[in-house]
JSON list of C-alpha atoms in Angstrom, two decimals:
[
{"chain": "Z", "resi": 1, "resn": "UNK", "atom": "CA", "xyz": [17.15, -3.93, -13.36]},
{"chain": "Z", "resi": 2, "resn": "UNK", "atom": "CA", "xyz": [19.90, -2.75, -11.09]},
{"chain": "Z", "resi": 3, "resn": "UNK", "atom": "CA", "xyz": [21.12, -4.72, -8.10]},
{"chain": "Z", "resi": 4, "resn": "UNK", "atom": "CA", "xyz": [22.41, -1.52, -6.49]},
{"chain": "Z", "resi": 5, "resn": "UNK", "atom": "CA", "xyz": [21.12, -0.67, -3.06]},
{"chain": "Z", "resi": 6, "resn": "UNK", "atom": "CA", "xyz": [22.49, 2.84, -2.53]},
{"chain": "Z", "resi": 7, "resn": "UNK", "atom": "CA", "xyz": [20.58, 4.96, -5.04]},
{"chain": "Z", "resi": 8, "resn": "UNK", "atom": "CA", "xyz": [18.69, 8.21, -4.69]},
{"chain": "Z", "resi": 9, "resn": "UNK", "atom": "CA", "xyz": [15.34, 6.50, -5.46]},
{"chain": "Z", "resi": 10, "resn": "UNK", "atom": "CA", "xyz": [15.99, 3.90, -2.72]},
{"chain": "Z", "resi": 11, "resn": "UNK", "atom": "CA", "xyz": [17.02, 6.66, -0.29]},
{"chain": "Z", "resi": 12, "resn": "UNK", "atom": "CA", "xyz": [13.70, 8.40, -0.97]},
{"chain": "Z", "resi": 13, "resn": "UNK", "atom": "CA", "xyz": [11.87, 5.13, -0.30]},
{"chain": "Z", "resi": 14, "resn": "UNK", "atom": "CA", "xyz": [13.71, 4.71, 3.01]},
{"chain": "Z", "resi": 15, "resn": "UNK", "atom": "CA", "xyz": [12.82, 8.30, 3.99]},
{"chain": "Z", "resi": 16, "resn": "UNK", "atom": "CA", "xyz": [9.21, 7.55, 3.16]},
{"chain": "Z", "resi": 17, "resn": "UNK", "atom": "CA", "xyz": [9.32, 4.48, 5.42]},
{"chain": "Z", "resi": 18, "resn": "UNK", "atom": "CA", "xyz": [10.84, 6.54, 8.26]},
{"chain": "Z", "resi": 19, "resn": "UNK", "atom": "CA", "xyz": [7.84, 8.87, 8.01]},
{"chain": "Z", "resi": 20, "resn": "UNK", "atom": "CA", "xyz": [5.36, 6.14, 8.98]},
{"chain": "Z", "resi": 21, "resn": "UNK", "atom": "CA", "xyz": [6.02, 6.26, 12.77]},
{"chain": "Z", "resi": 22, "resn": "UNK", "atom": "CA", "xyz": [5.89, 10.07, 12.68]},
{"chain": "Z", "resi": 23, "resn": "UNK", "atom": "CA", "xyz": [2.60, 9.90, 10.79]},
{"chain": "Z", "resi": 24, "resn": "UNK", "atom": "CA", "xyz": [1.10, 7.57, 13.42]},
{"chain": "Z", "resi": 25, "resn": "UNK", "atom": "CA", "xyz": [2.40, 9.70, 16.29]},
{"chain": "Z", "resi": 26, "resn": "UNK", "atom": "CA", "xyz": [0.90, 12.86, 14.81]},
{"chain": "Z", "resi": 27, "resn": "UNK", "atom": "CA", "xyz": [-2.46, 11.16, 14.31]},
{"chain": "Z", "resi": 28, "resn": "UNK", "atom": "CA", "xyz": [-2.68, 9.51, 17.72]},
{"chain": "Z", "resi": 29, "resn": "UNK", "atom": "CA", "xyz": [-0.55, 11.67, 20.02]},
{"chain": "Z", "resi": 30, "resn": "UNK", "atom": "CA", "xyz": [-1.25, 15.36, 19.69]},
{"chain": "Z", "resi": 31, "resn": "UNK", "atom": "CA", "xyz": [-3.94, 14.87, 16.97]},
{"chain": "Z", "resi": 32, "resn": "UNK", "atom": "CA", "xyz": [-1.81, 17.18, 14.79]},
{"chain": "Z", "resi": 33, "resn": "UNK", "atom": "CA", "xyz": [-3.84, 16.33, 11.71]},
{"chain": "Z", "resi": 34, "resn": "UNK", "atom": "CA", "xyz": [-2.37, 19.07, 9.47]},
{"chain": "Z", "resi": 35, "resn": "UNK", "atom": "CA", "xyz": [1.16, 17.94, 10.31]},
{"chain": "Z", "resi": 36, "resn": "UNK", "atom": "CA", "xyz": [0.17, 14.34, 9.61]},
{"chain": "Z", "resi": 37, "resn": "UNK", "atom": "CA", "xyz": [-1.21, 15.49, 6.25]},
{"chain": "Z", "resi": 38, "resn": "UNK", "atom": "CA", "xyz": [2.13, 17.17, 5.60]},
{"chain": "Z", "resi": 39, "resn": "UNK", "atom": "CA", "xyz": [3.95, 13.88, 6.22]},
{"chain": "Z", "resi": 40, "resn": "UNK", "atom": "CA", "xyz": [1.48, 12.14, 3.90]},
{"chain": "Z", "resi": 41, "resn": "UNK", "atom": "CA", "xyz": [2.00, 14.75, 1.19]},
{"chain": "Z", "resi": 42, "resn": "UNK", "atom": "CA", "xyz": [5.78, 14.33, 1.49]},
{"chain": "Z", "resi": 43, "resn": "UNK", "atom": "CA", "xyz": [5.34, 10.54, 1.27]},
{"chain": "Z", "resi": 44, "resn": "UNK", "atom": "CA", "xyz": [3.14, 10.85, -1.82]},
{"chain": "Z", "resi": 45, "resn": "UNK", "atom": "CA", "xyz": [5.56, 13.23, -3.52]},
{"chain": "Z", "resi": 46, "resn": "UNK", "atom": "CA", "xyz": [8.59, 11.06, -2.71]},
{"chain": "Z", "resi": 47, "resn": "UNK", "atom": "CA", "xyz": [6.67, 8.00, -3.99]},
{"chain": "Z", "resi": 48, "resn": "UNK", "atom": "CA", "xyz": [6.12, 9.74, -7.34]},
{"chain": "Z", "resi": 49, "resn": "UNK", "atom": "CA", "xyz": [9.67, 11.13, -7.45]},
{"chain": "Z", "resi": 50, "resn": "UNK", "atom": "CA", "xyz": [11.53, 7.91, -6.60]},
{"chain": "Z", "resi": 51, "resn": "UNK", "atom": "CA", "xyz": [9.71, 6.03, -9.37]},
{"chain": "Z", "resi": 52, "resn": "UNK", "atom": "CA", "xyz": [10.35, 8.76, -11.88]},
{"chain": "Z", "resi": 53, "resn": "UNK", "atom": "CA", "xyz": [14.04, 9.06, -10.97]},
{"chain": "Z", "resi": 54, "resn": "UNK", "atom": "CA", "xyz": [14.55, 5.29, -10.94]},
{"chain": "Z", "resi": 55, "resn": "UNK", "atom": "CA", "xyz": [13.20, 5.00, -14.50]},
{"chain": "Z", "resi": 56, "resn": "UNK", "atom": "CA", "xyz": [14.92, 8.16, -15.82]},
{"chain": "Z", "resi": 57, "resn": "UNK", "atom": "CA", "xyz": [18.32, 7.26, -14.34]},
{"chain": "Z", "resi": 58, "resn": "UNK", "atom": "CA", "xyz": [18.03, 3.55, -15.04]},
{"chain": "Z", "resi": 59, "resn": "UNK", "atom": "CA", "xyz": [18.15, 2.81, -11.29]},
{"chain": "Z", "resi": 60, "resn": "UNK", "atom": "CA", "xyz": [15.14, 0.53, -11.03]},
{"chain": "Z", "resi": 61, "resn": "UNK", "atom": "CA", "xyz": [16.22, -2.03, -8.41]},
{"chain": "Z", "resi": 62, "resn": "UNK", "atom": "CA", "xyz": [14.79, -5.10, -6.80]},
{"chain": "Z", "resi": 63, "resn": "UNK", "atom": "CA", "xyz": [15.08, -3.36, -3.41]},
{"chain": "Z", "resi": 64, "resn": "UNK", "atom": "CA", "xyz": [13.12, -0.38, -4.74]},
{"chain": "Z", "resi": 65, "resn": "UNK", "atom": "CA", "xyz": [10.44, -2.69, -6.10]},
{"chain": "Z", "resi": 66, "resn": "UNK", "atom": "CA", "xyz": [10.04, -4.15, -2.63]},
{"chain": "Z", "resi": 67, "resn": "UNK", "atom": "CA", "xyz": [10.30, -0.89, -0.66]},
{"chain": "Z", "resi": 68, "resn": "UNK", "atom": "CA", "xyz": [7.79, 1.04, -2.73]},
{"chain": "Z", "resi": 69, "resn": "UNK", "atom": "CA", "xyz": [4.72, -1.15, -2.15]},
{"chain": "Z", "resi": 70, "resn": "UNK", "atom": "CA", "xyz": [5.85, -1.82, 1.44]},
{"chain": "Z", "resi": 71, "resn": "UNK", "atom": "CA", "xyz": [5.78, 1.91, 2.19]},
{"chain": "Z", "resi": 72, "resn": "UNK", "atom": "CA", "xyz": [2.34, 2.26, 0.61]},
{"chain": "Z", "resi": 73, "resn": "UNK", "atom": "CA", "xyz": [0.98, -0.67, 2.64]},
{"chain": "Z", "resi": 74, "resn": "UNK", "atom": "CA", "xyz": [2.46, 0.71, 5.87]},
{"chain": "Z", "resi": 75, "resn": "UNK", "atom": "CA", "xyz": [0.92, 4.14, 5.38]},
{"chain": "Z", "resi": 76, "resn": "UNK", "atom": "CA", "xyz": [-2.44, 2.58, 4.64]},
{"chain": "Z", "resi": 77, "resn": "UNK", "atom": "CA", "xyz": [-2.30, 0.22, 7.63]},
{"chain": "Z", "resi": 78, "resn": "UNK", "atom": "CA", "xyz": [-1.08, 3.02, 9.92]},
{"chain": "Z", "resi": 79, "resn": "UNK", "atom": "CA", "xyz": [-3.92, 5.27, 8.79]},
{"chain": "Z", "resi": 80, "resn": "UNK", "atom": "CA", "xyz": [-6.49, 2.47, 9.18]},
{"chain": "Z", "resi": 81, "resn": "UNK", "atom": "CA", "xyz": [-5.41, 1.61, 12.73]},
{"chain": "Z", "resi": 82, "resn": "UNK", "atom": "CA", "xyz": [-5.29, 5.31, 13.74]},
{"chain": "Z", "resi": 83, "resn": "UNK", "atom": "CA", "xyz": [-8.65, 5.99, 12.11]},
{"chain": "Z", "resi": 84, "resn": "UNK", "atom": "CA", "xyz": [-10.29, 3.06, 13.92]},
{"chain": "Z", "resi": 85, "resn": "UNK", "atom": "CA", "xyz": [-8.79, 4.21, 17.26]},
{"chain": "Z", "resi": 86, "resn": "UNK", "atom": "CA", "xyz": [-10.15, 7.71, 16.58]},
{"chain": "Z", "resi": 87, "resn": "UNK", "atom": "CA", "xyz": [-13.56, 6.40, 15.43]},
{"chain": "Z", "resi": 88, "resn": "UNK", "atom": "CA", "xyz": [-13.17, 7.89, 11.96]},
{"chain": "Z", "resi": 89, "resn": "UNK", "atom": "CA", "xyz": [-13.86, 4.58, 10.18]},
{"chain": "Z", "resi": 90, "resn": "UNK", "atom": "CA", "xyz": [-15.53, 1.34, 11.33]},
{"chain": "Z", "resi": 91, "resn": "UNK", "atom": "CA", "xyz": [-13.21, -1.47, 12.40]},
{"chain": "Z", "resi": 92, "resn": "UNK", "atom": "CA", "xyz": [-14.77, -3.81, 9.83]},
{"chain": "Z", "resi": 93, "resn": "UNK", "atom": "CA", "xyz": [-13.38, -1.70, 6.98]},
{"chain": "Z", "resi": 94, "resn": "UNK", "atom": "CA", "xyz": [-9.88, -1.79, 8.48]},
{"chain": "Z", "resi": 95, "resn": "UNK", "atom": "CA", "xyz": [-10.18, -5.54, 9.13]},
{"chain": "Z", "resi": 96, "resn": "UNK", "atom": "CA", "xyz": [-11.15, -6.23, 5.51]},
{"chain": "Z", "resi": 97, "resn": "UNK", "atom": "CA", "xyz": [-8.22, -4.27, 4.11]},
{"chain": "Z", "resi": 98, "resn": "UNK", "atom": "CA", "xyz": [-5.62, -5.52, 6.59]},
{"chain": "Z", "resi": 99, "resn": "UNK", "atom": "CA", "xyz": [-6.99, -9.09, 6.23]},
{"chain": "Z", "resi": 100, "resn": "UNK", "atom": "CA", "xyz": [-6.47, -8.94, 2.47]},
{"chain": "Z", "resi": 101, "resn": "UNK", "atom": "CA", "xyz": [-2.84, -7.97, 2.99]},
{"chain": "Z", "resi": 102, "resn": "UNK", "atom": "CA", "xyz": [-2.33, -10.74, 5.55]},
{"chain": "Z", "resi": 103, "resn": "UNK", "atom": "CA", "xyz": [-3.76, -13.37, 3.21]},
{"chain": "Z", "resi": 104, "resn": "UNK", "atom": "CA", "xyz": [-1.56, -12.20, 0.34]},
{"chain": "Z", "resi": 105, "resn": "UNK", "atom": "CA", "xyz": [1.41, -12.05, 2.71]},
{"chain": "Z", "resi": 106, "resn": "UNK", "atom": "CA", "xyz": [0.88, -15.72, 3.56]},
{"chain": "Z", "resi": 107, "resn": "UNK", "atom": "CA", "xyz": [1.13, -16.50, -0.15]},
{"chain": "Z", "resi": 108, "resn": "UNK", "atom": "CA", "xyz": [4.71, -15.19, -0.35]},
{"chain": "Z", "resi": 109, "resn": "UNK", "atom": "CA", "xyz": [6.40, -18.17, 1.39]},
{"chain": "Z", "resi": 110, "resn": "UNK", "atom": "CA", "xyz": [4.35, -20.57, -0.77]},
{"chain": "Z", "resi": 111, "resn": "UNK", "atom": "CA", "xyz": [5.42, -18.76, -3.93]},
{"chain": "Z", "resi": 112, "resn": "UNK", "atom": "CA", "xyz": [9.02, -18.67, -2.73]},
{"chain": "Z", "resi": 113, "resn": "UNK", "atom": "CA", "xyz": [8.85, -22.44, -2.11]},
{"chain": "Z", "resi": 114, "resn": "UNK", "atom": "CA", "xyz": [8.00, -22.90, -5.79]},
{"chain": "Z", "resi": 115, "resn": "UNK", "atom": "CA", "xyz": [10.75, -20.56, -6.92]},
{"chain": "Z", "resi": 116, "resn": "UNK", "atom": "CA", "xyz": [8.71, -17.42, -7.48]},
{"chain": "Z", "resi": 117, "resn": "UNK", "atom": "CA", "xyz": [9.22, -13.97, -6.00]},
{"chain": "Z", "resi": 118, "resn": "UNK", "atom": "CA", "xyz": [6.49, -11.50, -5.12]},
{"chain": "Z", "resi": 119, "resn": "UNK", "atom": "CA", "xyz": [3.80, -11.10, -7.78]},
{"chain": "Z", "resi": 120, "resn": "UNK", "atom": "CA", "xyz": [4.10, -8.11, -10.06]},
{"chain": "Z", "resi": 121, "resn": "UNK", "atom": "CA", "xyz": [1.81, -5.21, -9.21]},
{"chain": "Z", "resi": 122, "resn": "UNK", "atom": "CA", "xyz": [-1.39, -5.08, -11.32]},
{"chain": "Z", "resi": 123, "resn": "UNK", "atom": "CA", "xyz": [-2.85, -1.84, -12.59]},
{"chain": "Z", "resi": 124, "resn": "UNK", "atom": "CA", "xyz": [-5.94, -2.67, -10.49]},
{"chain": "Z", "resi": 125, "resn": "UNK", "atom": "CA", "xyz": [-3.78, -2.88, -7.38]},
{"chain": "Z", "resi": 126, "resn": "UNK", "atom": "CA", "xyz": [-2.21, 0.50, -8.21]},
{"chain": "Z", "resi": 127, "resn": "UNK", "atom": "CA", "xyz": [-5.65, 2.05, -8.74]},
{"chain": "Z", "resi": 128, "resn": "UNK", "atom": "CA", "xyz": [-6.83, 0.64, -5.41]},
{"chain": "Z", "resi": 129, "resn": "UNK", "atom": "CA", "xyz": [-3.80, 1.98, -3.56]},
{"chain": "Z", "resi": 130, "resn": "UNK", "atom": "CA", "xyz": [-4.28, 5.38, -5.25]},
{"chain": "Z", "resi": 131, "resn": "UNK", "atom": "CA", "xyz": [-7.89, 5.54, -4.07]},
{"chain": "Z", "resi": 132, "resn": "UNK", "atom": "CA", "xyz": [-7.03, 4.50, -0.53]},
{"chain": "Z", "resi": 133, "resn": "UNK", "atom": "CA", "xyz": [-4.15, 6.94, -0.26]},
{"chain": "Z", "resi": 134, "resn": "UNK", "atom": "CA", "xyz": [-6.45, 9.71, -1.50]},
{"chain": "Z", "resi": 135, "resn": "UNK", "atom": "CA", "xyz": [-9.16, 8.66, 0.96]},
{"chain": "Z", "resi": 136, "resn": "UNK", "atom": "CA", "xyz": [-6.85, 9.19, 3.94]},
{"chain": "Z", "resi": 137, "resn": "UNK", "atom": "CA", "xyz": [-6.53, 12.98, 3.83]},
{"chain": "Z", "resi": 138, "resn": "UNK", "atom": "CA", "xyz": [-10.20, 13.49, 2.96]},
{"chain": "Z", "resi": 139, "resn": "UNK", "atom": "CA", "xyz": [-11.39, 11.24, 5.80]},
{"chain": "Z", "resi": 140, "resn": "UNK", "atom": "CA", "xyz": [-9.03, 13.01, 8.15]},
{"chain": "Z", "resi": 141, "resn": "UNK", "atom": "CA", "xyz": [-10.47, 16.41, 7.10]},
{"chain": "Z", "resi": 142, "resn": "UNK", "atom": "CA", "xyz": [-13.97, 14.99, 7.42]},
{"chain": "Z", "resi": 143, "resn": "UNK", "atom": "CA", "xyz": [-13.27, 14.29, 11.10]},
{"chain": "Z", "resi": 144, "resn": "UNK", "atom": "CA", "xyz": [-13.38, 18.03, 11.82]},
{"chain": "Z", "resi": 145, "resn": "UNK", "atom": "CA", "xyz": [-16.18, 20.58, 11.78]},
{"chain": "Z", "resi": 146, "resn": "UNK", "atom": "CA", "xyz": [-17.48, 23.17, 9.40]},
{"chain": "Z", "resi": 147, "resn": "UNK", "atom": "CA", "xyz": [-17.59, 23.48, 5.63]},
{"chain": "Z", "resi": 148, "resn": "UNK", "atom": "CA", "xyz": [-14.24, 21.74, 4.89]},
{"chain": "Z", "resi": 149, "resn": "UNK", "atom": "CA", "xyz": [-15.42, 18.67, 6.80]},
{"chain": "Z", "resi": 150, "resn": "UNK", "atom": "CA", "xyz": [-18.79, 18.69, 5.08]},
{"chain": "Z", "resi": 151, "resn": "UNK", "atom": "CA", "xyz": [-17.12, 18.86, 1.64]},
{"chain": "Z", "resi": 152, "resn": "UNK", "atom": "CA", "xyz": [-14.40, 16.31, 2.47]},
{"chain": "Z", "resi": 153, "resn": "UNK", "atom": "CA", "xyz": [-16.72, 13.63, 3.91]},
{"chain": "Z", "resi": 154, "resn": "UNK", "atom": "CA", "xyz": [-18.41, 12.40, 0.67]},
{"chain": "Z", "resi": 155, "resn": "UNK", "atom": "CA", "xyz": [-15.16, 12.66, -1.27]},
{"chain": "Z", "resi": 156, "resn": "UNK", "atom": "CA", "xyz": [-13.25, 10.70, 1.36]},
{"chain": "Z", "resi": 157, "resn": "UNK", "atom": "CA", "xyz": [-15.88, 8.00, 1.58]},
{"chain": "Z", "resi": 158, "resn": "UNK", "atom": "CA", "xyz": [-16.12, 7.74, -2.22]},
{"chain": "Z", "resi": 159, "resn": "UNK", "atom": "CA", "xyz": [-12.36, 7.14, -2.42]},
{"chain": "Z", "resi": 160, "resn": "UNK", "atom": "CA", "xyz": [-12.59, 4.72, 0.54]},
{"chain": "Z", "resi": 161, "resn": "UNK", "atom": "CA", "xyz": [-15.43, 2.68, -0.91]},
{"chain": "Z", "resi": 162, "resn": "UNK", "atom": "CA", "xyz": [-13.94, 2.48, -4.42]},
{"chain": "Z", "resi": 163, "resn": "UNK", "atom": "CA", "xyz": [-10.49, 1.85, -3.01]},
{"chain": "Z", "resi": 164, "resn": "UNK", "atom": "CA", "xyz": [-11.75, -0.95, -0.78]},
{"chain": "Z", "resi": 165, "resn": "UNK", "atom": "CA", "xyz": [-13.66, -2.61, -3.62]},
{"chain": "Z", "resi": 166, "resn": "UNK", "atom": "CA", "xyz": [-10.67, -2.39, -5.97]},
{"chain": "Z", "resi": 167, "resn": "UNK", "atom": "CA", "xyz": [-8.28, -3.51, -3.21]},
{"chain": "Z", "resi": 168, "resn": "UNK", "atom": "CA", "xyz": [-10.30, -6.63, -2.49]},
{"chain": "Z", "resi": 169, "resn": "UNK", "atom": "CA", "xyz": [-10.81, -7.33, -6.19]},
{"chain": "Z", "resi": 170, "resn": "UNK", "atom": "CA", "xyz": [-7.08, -6.93, -6.85]},
{"chain": "Z", "resi": 171, "resn": "UNK", "atom": "CA", "xyz": [-6.44, -9.28, -3.93]},
{"chain": "Z", "resi": 172, "resn": "UNK", "atom": "CA", "xyz": [-8.64, -11.92, -5.55]},
{"chain": "Z", "resi": 173, "resn": "UNK", "atom": "CA", "xyz": [-6.73, -11.51, -8.83]},
{"chain": "Z", "resi": 174, "resn": "UNK", "atom": "CA", "xyz": [-3.42, -11.92, -7.00]},
{"chain": "Z", "resi": 175, "resn": "UNK", "atom": "CA", "xyz": [-4.71, -15.10, -5.33]},
{"chain": "Z", "resi": 176, "resn": "UNK", "atom": "CA", "xyz": [-5.82, -16.51, -8.68]},
{"chain": "Z", "resi": 177, "resn": "UNK", "atom": "CA", "xyz": [-2.45, -15.64, -10.18]},
{"chain": "Z", "resi": 178, "resn": "UNK", "atom": "CA", "xyz": [-0.59, -17.25, -7.24]},
{"chain": "Z", "resi": 179, "resn": "UNK", "atom": "CA", "xyz": [-2.74, -20.39, -7.41]},
{"chain": "Z", "resi": 180, "resn": "UNK", "atom": "CA", "xyz": [-2.07, -20.63, -11.14]},
{"chain": "Z", "resi": 181, "resn": "UNK", "atom": "CA", "xyz": [1.69, -20.42, -10.64]},
{"chain": "Z", "resi": 182, "resn": "UNK", "atom": "CA", "xyz": [1.65, -23.05, -7.88]},
{"chain": "Z", "resi": 183, "resn": "UNK", "atom": "CA", "xyz": [-0.57, -25.38, -9.96]},
{"chain": "Z", "resi": 184, "resn": "UNK", "atom": "CA", "xyz": [1.70, -24.95, -12.98]},
{"chain": "Z", "resi": 185, "resn": "UNK", "atom": "CA", "xyz": [4.81, -25.68, -10.91]},
{"chain": "Z", "resi": 186, "resn": "UNK", "atom": "CA", "xyz": [3.22, -28.78, -9.39]},
{"chain": "Z", "resi": 187, "resn": "UNK", "atom": "CA", "xyz": [2.16, -30.03, -12.79]},
{"chain": "Z", "resi": 188, "resn": "UNK", "atom": "CA", "xyz": [5.67, -29.45, -14.20]},
{"chain": "Z", "resi": 189, "resn": "UNK", "atom": "CA", "xyz": [7.14, -31.21, -11.18]},
{"chain": "Z", "resi": 190, "resn": "UNK", "atom": "CA", "xyz": [4.85, -34.22, -11.67]},
{"chain": "Z", "resi": 191, "resn": "UNK", "atom": "CA", "xyz": [5.70, -34.41, -15.38]},
{"chain": "Z", "resi": 192, "resn": "UNK", "atom": "CA", "xyz": [9.41, -34.21, -14.62]},
{"chain": "Z", "resi": 193, "resn": "UNK", "atom": "CA", "xyz": [9.07, -37.04, -12.08]},
{"chain": "Z", "resi": 194, "resn": "UNK", "atom": "CA", "xyz": [7.56, -39.45, -14.62]}
]
């Protein structure tokens, strides 16, 4: 793993992060939904590309491993907040997803205290993020009228329901993993103190 900060994959991740405020503005300001979808498509493509380039060019970095899930979380949270404000989704759905991230975020200082970094991403977490990121454009299209909205609505809600279930399940797995690491560290500390 590279310790370099200035790499093309990291630059793509930074660009993706810079798109979050634009994405929110387009959703809440002028309701320019197609433009917001364009930002989301760019973010999705750059997410795929930065990972591929990092692996191909041996530029996987600790910074990139932090920026990548951060960008995903920010797009999801931004969409959730905007969708609640526009009455596209119920606030309870957004609260469950954001609450999961807050709980896991509170685990980070505890893990750091015991000498651990952020937990590695599970396949289940990746699948959940995939579903939620696919739900966003379909739910946005479902907010309109006509045939595209009618077609997009069940697809968007299917991705949202599956994504939410997987997201919460993955969160439980992360909590179990974090608790196991803390318990193990405490046990080792007690044994060393004897």
